[in-house]
CSV table of C-alpha atoms in Angstrom, one decimal:
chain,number,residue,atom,x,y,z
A,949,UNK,CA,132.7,69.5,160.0
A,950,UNK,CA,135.7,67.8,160.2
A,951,UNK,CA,136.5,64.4,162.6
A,952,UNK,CA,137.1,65.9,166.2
A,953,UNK,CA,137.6,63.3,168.7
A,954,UNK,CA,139.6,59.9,167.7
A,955,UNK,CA,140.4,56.8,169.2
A,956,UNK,CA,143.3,57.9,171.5
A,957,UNK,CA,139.9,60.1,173.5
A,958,UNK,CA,138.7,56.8,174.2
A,959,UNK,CA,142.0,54.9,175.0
A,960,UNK,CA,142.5,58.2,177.4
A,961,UNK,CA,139.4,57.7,179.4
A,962,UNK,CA,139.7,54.5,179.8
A,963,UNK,CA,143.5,54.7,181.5
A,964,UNK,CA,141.3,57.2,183.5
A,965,UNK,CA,138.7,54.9,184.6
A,966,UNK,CA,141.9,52.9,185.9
A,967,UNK,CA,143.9,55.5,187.8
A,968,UNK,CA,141.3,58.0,188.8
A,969,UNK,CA,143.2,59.7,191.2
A,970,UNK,CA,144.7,63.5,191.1
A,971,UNK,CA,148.8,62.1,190.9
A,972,UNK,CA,147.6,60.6,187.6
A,973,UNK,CA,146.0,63.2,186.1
A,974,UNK,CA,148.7,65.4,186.9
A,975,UNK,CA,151.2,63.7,185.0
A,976,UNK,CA,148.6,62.9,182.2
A,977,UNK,CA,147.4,66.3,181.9
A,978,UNK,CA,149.0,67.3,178.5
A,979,UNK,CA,147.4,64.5,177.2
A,980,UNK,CA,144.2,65.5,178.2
A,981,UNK,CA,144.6,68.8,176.6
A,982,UNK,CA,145.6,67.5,173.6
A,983,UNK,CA,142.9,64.6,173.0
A,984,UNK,CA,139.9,66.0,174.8
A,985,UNK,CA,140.0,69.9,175.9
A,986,UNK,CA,141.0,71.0,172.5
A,987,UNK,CA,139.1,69.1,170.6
A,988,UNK,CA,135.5,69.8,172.4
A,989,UNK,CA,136.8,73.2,172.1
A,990,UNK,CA,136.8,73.7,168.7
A,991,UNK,CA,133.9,71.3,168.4
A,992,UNK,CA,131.6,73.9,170.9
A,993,UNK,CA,132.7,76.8,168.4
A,994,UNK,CA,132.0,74.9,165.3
A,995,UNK,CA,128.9,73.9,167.1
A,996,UNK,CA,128.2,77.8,167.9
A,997,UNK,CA,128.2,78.5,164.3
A,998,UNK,CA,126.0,76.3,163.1
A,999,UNK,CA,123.5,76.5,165.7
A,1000,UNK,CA,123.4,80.6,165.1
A,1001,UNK,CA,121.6,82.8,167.6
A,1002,UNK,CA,119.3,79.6,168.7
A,1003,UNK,CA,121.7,78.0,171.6
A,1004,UNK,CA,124.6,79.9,173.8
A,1005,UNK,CA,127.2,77.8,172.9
A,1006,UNK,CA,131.0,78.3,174.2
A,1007,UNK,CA,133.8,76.5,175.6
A,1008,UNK,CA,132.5,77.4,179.3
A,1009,UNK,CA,129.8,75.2,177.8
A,1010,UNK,CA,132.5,72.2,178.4
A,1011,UNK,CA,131.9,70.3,182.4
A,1012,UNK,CA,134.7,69.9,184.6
A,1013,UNK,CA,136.5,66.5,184.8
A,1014,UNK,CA,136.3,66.8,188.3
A,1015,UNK,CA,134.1,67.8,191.1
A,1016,UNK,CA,134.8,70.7,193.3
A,1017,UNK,CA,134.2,69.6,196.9
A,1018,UNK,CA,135.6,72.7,198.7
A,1019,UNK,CA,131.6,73.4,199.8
A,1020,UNK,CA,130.1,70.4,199.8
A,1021,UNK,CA,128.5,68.7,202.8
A,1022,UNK,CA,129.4,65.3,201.7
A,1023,UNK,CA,133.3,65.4,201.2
């Protein structure tokens, strides 16, 4: 397996932690495709393979960055 994630993953979440608002992300969103999306995508299907018929593994397998509150109680 080859290196997936590097440093500028890290440097990216931690600017989130700072502006963690949707305006931000927005503007930051190639970014995020480029250091984290991609990457735990080809990870999960690297992953996949390895793992065989044992796990489901897929990029679905990736969580959101954010939370849907559309239905929620608790807005």
């Amino acid at each position: 397996m080859s290196a997936y994630f590097t440093t500028g993953l890290f440097d990216f979440l931690l600017e989130l932690a700072q502006n963690n608002n949707r305006d931000w992300f927005q503007s930051n969103k190639a970014r995020y495709d480029k250091l984290i999306k991609e990457p735990v995508h080809t990870f999960l299907a690297d992953l996949s393979g390895e793992l065989g018929q044992s796990y489901e593994v897929s990029p679905k397998s990736m969580l959101r960055q954010h939370r849907d509150t559309r239905f929620s109680k608790d807005k």
